[in-house]
XYZ file of C-alpha atoms in Angstrom:
368
model
C 98.703 100.707 -38.891
C 96.387 97.909 -38.882
C 96.485 95.028 -42.372
C 94.432 92.803 -43.736
C 95.025 89.474 -42.369
C 96.312 86.766 -44.612
C 94.235 83.854 -46.597
C 96.592 81.332 -43.397
C 95.781 83.065 -40.300
C 91.510 83.862 -41.285
C 92.263 79.620 -41.600
C 93.229 79.266 -37.677
C 91.117 81.873 -37.146
C 88.313 80.004 -38.059
C 89.480 76.194 -38.141
C 92.427 76.433 -34.889
C 91.345 77.394 -31.821
C 88.096 75.494 -32.424
C 87.198 71.963 -32.712
C 83.471 71.595 -34.122
C 83.752 70.606 -37.855
C 81.925 73.135 -39.503
C 84.202 75.378 -38.719
C 87.206 73.039 -39.739
C 85.305 73.575 -43.227
C 85.129 77.057 -43.033
C 88.721 77.180 -43.134
C 89.862 74.642 -45.437
C 87.257 76.606 -47.970
C 89.784 79.416 -47.700
C 92.588 77.135 -47.592
C 91.743 75.878 -50.830
C 90.889 78.436 -52.734
C 94.124 80.036 -52.897
C 96.803 78.695 -53.631
C 99.222 81.678 -53.335
C 98.591 81.198 -50.192
C 100.303 77.204 -49.802
C 104.316 78.801 -49.287
C 102.816 80.458 -45.530
C 100.833 77.036 -44.466
C 104.215 74.702 -44.561
C 106.000 78.641 -43.071
C 103.374 78.114 -40.884
C 103.116 74.637 -40.028
C 107.944 74.604 -39.047
C 106.920 77.150 -36.268
C 104.403 74.653 -35.011
C 107.169 71.888 -35.124
C 109.969 74.694 -33.561
C 107.513 75.468 -30.440
C 106.756 71.814 -30.120
C 110.170 70.519 -29.946
C 110.494 73.843 -27.351
C 108.366 72.524 -25.067
C 110.407 69.156 -25.759
C 108.060 66.449 -27.912
C 110.098 64.732 -30.566
C 109.708 63.769 -33.045
C 108.921 60.003 -32.922
C 106.441 61.364 -30.131
C 104.416 62.775 -32.526
C 104.093 60.975 -34.675
C 103.264 58.144 -31.746
C 100.304 60.428 -30.862
C 99.252 61.915 -34.615
C 99.195 58.123 -35.628
C 96.691 57.656 -32.895
C 94.589 60.041 -32.882
C 94.095 61.132 -36.217
C 95.384 58.795 -39.189
C 98.475 57.637 -41.201
C 97.735 60.332 -43.909
C 98.686 62.908 -41.154
C 101.781 60.661 -40.314
C 103.117 61.808 -43.117
C 101.838 65.507 -43.189
C 104.489 65.037 -39.924
C 106.894 63.121 -41.937
C 107.368 65.593 -44.743
C 106.841 68.907 -42.186
C 109.373 67.340 -40.076
C 111.737 67.129 -42.915
C 111.264 70.554 -44.086
C 112.069 72.433 -40.543
C 114.602 70.179 -39.888
C 117.961 71.486 -41.817
C 116.670 75.325 -40.160
C 116.968 72.755 -36.698
C 120.382 73.236 -34.266
C 121.741 69.636 -34.113
C 120.446 67.697 -31.215
C 122.067 64.571 -31.182
C 122.259 61.068 -32.073
C 119.436 60.033 -31.395
C 116.747 62.290 -32.169
C 119.176 62.425 -36.300
C 117.672 57.900 -35.693
C 114.486 59.244 -35.179
C 114.615 61.451 -38.967
C 116.196 58.783 -40.764
C 112.766 56.396 -39.250
C 110.542 59.192 -41.012
C 108.051 57.587 -42.504
C 109.347 58.843 -47.190
C 105.915 59.190 -48.534
C 107.249 60.955 -51.325
C 103.471 62.930 -51.596
C 102.158 62.989 -48.736
C 99.790 65.393 -50.577
C 95.161 64.596 -49.290
C 93.605 64.378 -51.670
C 91.953 67.696 -53.435
C 93.277 70.954 -52.266
C 89.926 70.586 -50.094
C 90.651 67.095 -48.018
C 94.286 68.466 -48.167
C 93.499 71.448 -46.122
C 91.552 70.115 -44.310
C 93.939 67.357 -42.999
C 96.148 70.019 -41.907
C 94.618 72.255 -39.620
C 93.866 68.853 -38.364
C 97.657 68.738 -37.707
C 98.184 71.972 -36.867
C 95.167 71.647 -34.281
C 96.949 68.993 -32.446
C 100.490 70.427 -32.369
C 99.176 73.731 -31.165
C 97.498 71.744 -27.947
C 100.694 69.772 -26.857
C 101.317 71.109 -23.510
C 105.014 70.306 -22.392
C 106.924 66.812 -21.861
C 110.320 67.096 -19.120
C 112.693 67.916 -21.576
C 115.282 65.156 -22.065
C 118.994 64.429 -22.488
C 120.728 61.690 -25.005
C 123.943 60.334 -22.181
C 127.027 60.600 -22.620
C 129.769 58.828 -23.147
C 132.514 57.056 -25.064
C 131.765 56.677 -29.427
C 130.351 53.381 -29.233
C 131.326 50.980 -31.981
C 128.559 48.681 -32.560
C 126.164 49.815 -34.153
C 126.387 46.641 -36.686
C 125.181 44.607 -33.482
C 122.543 46.519 -32.399
C 121.267 47.151 -36.093
C 121.779 42.705 -36.971
C 119.224 42.884 -33.275
C 116.525 45.474 -34.344
C 116.574 42.913 -37.750
C 116.074 40.129 -36.095
C 113.887 41.567 -34.371
C 111.463 43.396 -37.456
C 111.617 40.068 -39.233
C 110.220 37.858 -35.837
C 107.554 40.881 -35.393
C 106.594 40.330 -39.135
C 106.186 36.630 -39.714
C 102.822 35.007 -39.156
C 105.007 31.824 -37.981
C 105.332 31.342 -34.205
C 108.404 29.311 -34.368
C 110.016 30.915 -37.214
C 108.974 33.754 -34.808
C 110.861 32.237 -31.482
C 114.045 30.539 -33.814
C 114.641 34.962 -34.257
C 113.878 36.096 -31.456
C 115.717 33.381 -29.524
C 118.697 34.732 -31.591
C 118.280 38.021 -31.555
C 118.590 37.491 -27.557
C 121.698 35.832 -27.501
C 123.616 38.663 -29.040
C 122.072 40.654 -26.948
C 123.652 39.156 -23.906
C 127.280 39.353 -26.375
C 126.739 42.843 -25.841
C 126.255 43.818 -22.591
C 128.914 41.254 -21.313
C 130.593 43.831 -23.588
C 130.259 46.929 -22.390
C 129.862 45.724 -19.322
C 133.949 45.116 -19.152
C 134.148 48.141 -21.353
C 132.727 50.204 -18.495
C 134.373 48.498 -16.000
C 138.336 49.357 -17.893
C 137.242 53.317 -18.242
C 133.470 53.868 -16.880
C 132.122 57.615 -19.156
C 131.873 60.031 -16.044
C 129.184 61.912 -17.782
C 125.389 62.009 -16.657
C 122.575 59.773 -18.034
C 120.063 60.500 -20.162
C 116.664 59.610 -20.851
C 114.833 58.120 -23.859
C 111.014 57.894 -24.914
C 109.983 54.434 -25.410
C 106.258 54.200 -26.767
C 103.702 51.808 -24.965
C 100.647 51.294 -26.744
C 96.838 50.641 -26.255
C 95.866 47.308 -26.469
C 97.197 45.984 -23.084
C 99.652 49.310 -22.621
C 99.418 48.708 -18.404
C 101.153 45.209 -18.626
C 103.418 46.890 -20.971
C 104.399 49.287 -18.934
C 104.761 47.364 -16.222
C 107.099 44.471 -18.577
C 109.344 48.189 -19.510
C 109.277 48.774 -16.031
C 110.774 45.282 -15.321
C 113.624 45.324 -17.826
C 114.386 49.113 -17.316
C 114.498 48.141 -13.434
C 117.123 44.773 -14.030
C 119.472 46.283 -16.249
C 120.416 49.496 -13.786
C 117.985 52.264 -15.446
C 114.556 53.627 -14.125
C 110.946 53.698 -15.786
C 107.890 56.138 -15.742
C 105.250 55.840 -17.200
C 102.828 58.879 -19.085
C 99.458 57.174 -20.087
C 98.297 60.099 -21.782
C 100.464 59.245 -24.537
C 101.344 55.865 -24.262
C 105.076 55.709 -23.791
C 107.661 55.324 -21.187
C 110.598 57.563 -19.646
C 113.308 55.105 -19.693
C 116.632 56.919 -17.338
C 119.758 55.332 -17.613
C 123.238 55.085 -19.471
C 123.368 54.617 -23.117
C 124.339 51.261 -23.071
C 121.742 50.026 -21.061
C 119.215 51.903 -22.507
C 120.370 49.689 -25.713
C 119.880 47.357 -23.909
C 116.564 47.882 -22.360
C 114.644 49.105 -25.386
C 116.142 46.354 -27.238
C 114.923 43.160 -24.989
C 111.771 45.403 -23.689
C 110.802 44.872 -27.596
C 111.906 41.295 -27.698
C 110.086 40.250 -24.935
C 107.261 41.640 -26.721
C 107.858 39.280 -29.811
C 107.173 36.528 -27.278
C 104.864 37.628 -25.440
C 102.499 38.091 -28.912
C 103.308 34.943 -30.025
C 102.533 33.025 -26.760
C 99.175 34.453 -26.053
C 98.414 33.706 -29.937
C 98.952 30.174 -28.930
C 96.911 30.426 -25.825
C 94.211 31.515 -27.181
C 93.779 29.193 -30.353
C 94.319 25.988 -27.914
C 91.140 27.610 -26.201
C 89.029 27.608 -28.881
C 90.566 24.560 -29.646
C 89.135 23.665 -26.742
C 85.553 25.117 -27.217
C 85.671 28.358 -25.161
C 85.465 31.788 -26.353
C 88.709 33.800 -25.490
C 87.738 37.951 -24.836
C 90.174 41.199 -24.182
C 89.837 40.076 -20.417
C 92.060 36.574 -21.619
C 94.297 39.299 -23.654
C 94.765 41.393 -20.850
C 94.922 39.025 -18.107
C 98.067 37.022 -19.370
C 99.968 39.979 -20.227
C 99.000 40.635 -16.353
C 100.703 37.491 -15.545
C 103.587 37.647 -18.218
C 104.517 41.219 -17.300
C 105.018 40.239 -13.277
C 106.608 36.597 -13.587
C 108.645 38.058 -16.407
C 109.349 41.302 -13.774
C 110.259 38.544 -11.039
C 112.697 36.288 -13.332
C 114.609 39.438 -13.961
C 114.848 40.501 -10.763
C 115.867 37.742 -10.283
C 118.738 37.668 -12.089
C 120.017 41.373 -11.549
C 120.670 39.863 -7.649
C 123.006 37.695 -9.377
C 126.808 38.082 -7.611
C 128.950 39.734 -10.480
C 132.516 40.012 -10.640
C 133.920 42.430 -8.317
C 136.105 44.863 -10.609
C 132.029 46.360 -11.961
C 130.352 46.444 -8.543
C 132.005 50.119 -8.092
C 131.222 51.059 -11.384
C 127.436 49.599 -11.619
C 126.923 50.836 -7.444
C 127.758 54.826 -8.795
C 125.364 53.988 -12.151
C 122.371 52.927 -9.676
C 123.087 56.690 -7.778
C 123.275 58.803 -11.154
C 120.041 57.354 -12.314
C 118.214 57.308 -9.454
C 119.308 61.158 -8.751
C 118.483 62.267 -13.504
C 115.536 60.146 -12.719
C 114.805 62.559 -9.383
C 115.307 65.842 -11.191
C 113.502 64.667 -14.666
C 110.359 63.768 -11.885
C 109.858 64.876 -8.705
C 106.394 63.631 -8.409
C 105.337 60.683 -9.419
C 102.007 58.394 -9.057
C 101.514 54.874 -8.280
C 98.687 52.476 -11.685
C 97.231 49.432 -10.328
C 96.773 47.505 -12.555
C 92.400 46.887 -14.225
C 90.699 44.498 -15.734
C 92.716 41.253 -14.216
C 89.912 38.909 -14.243
C 90.374 36.668 -16.357
C 91.898 33.287 -15.003
C 93.469 30.447 -16.927
C 94.980 33.580 -18.670
C 96.445 34.726 -15.583
C 98.266 31.657 -15.253
C 98.679 30.925 -19.349
C 100.376 34.386 -18.798
C 103.105 33.875 -15.840
C 103.799 29.911 -17.747
C 104.982 31.293 -20.977
C 106.958 34.064 -19.435
C 108.648 30.915 -17.335
C 109.314 30.214 -21.266
C 110.954 32.763 -22.020
C 114.810 34.624 -22.808
C 115.003 37.025 -20.124
C 118.909 37.430 -19.475
C 119.314 40.844 -19.414
C 122.931 40.640 -17.296
C 124.167 37.369 -18.376
C 126.639 35.901 -16.047
C 130.359 37.591 -15.872
C 133.075 35.267 -15.778
């Protein structure tokens, strides 16, 4: 028995399997002319989301990709769609819940008139339909966390450091965040020594976005390695997957964010000094600056990670290292290495290395 395709089906047939603007306009026109199709259109979007979750994507991954490839209006549409789909989804853990809470909360995600809105929706669905499969992530296990207030304070300090236009204030905020991070790291190391969690490590994706994403990926890799984690960079989708135990994953993300703030502040100062000296600085200066910064910070972090710790912590750290390596190999059985490109500016390299020497990189403080 045959039936007549719905408006949504005809719009999808016209617009989702072809990249041309003409087919997109055709599909948008069909939807704009039929308000009764809105409910089905929303339901099909939720189905696309459910398929994305099955392919290993998470809310933060989609927001990052949609913002890069489409725009803020599409991010608002996506966020509304994720929120609508969430009550019908299964429970997925603390980190997933946190990502839902961080979604933009625009009360009206609709874009302009019906035709414009339908066009944006179809552009979003095109992207969702073509998502490849990613490595499925598992949250790290372990004892319940009791330090959310400290982590909230650290995140708030780093957010303020990102937002301020005054380098001195940013440096002070970052220094305070680093102080809290060191205290957090000590507490976690001592608790783990007393009662190590038997659970396997987990993984999380951390955005590594343009510009200068190669240098940022190198920096994140150094931070991860110094904190008993492993990082694998996915260049096409602008993130690295970091594998480790929960307390270490928290430290990696916070320290990486902190060092990016410090690098950005130092690079702004260096560029201002170069301009004051009559020398124009370019993209190659910034790329070389950040590459040197990442390289030198990595050296300092590696040295800090080699500092002896108390004897009771050594077996814990050794067993966690083995577990993290095994988990990484299971998730990523095949990886390749990448060489940094565009590092050609000597002044940028020199000043980036000097800025790294001034950066605060106490990933694991000395234990008593």
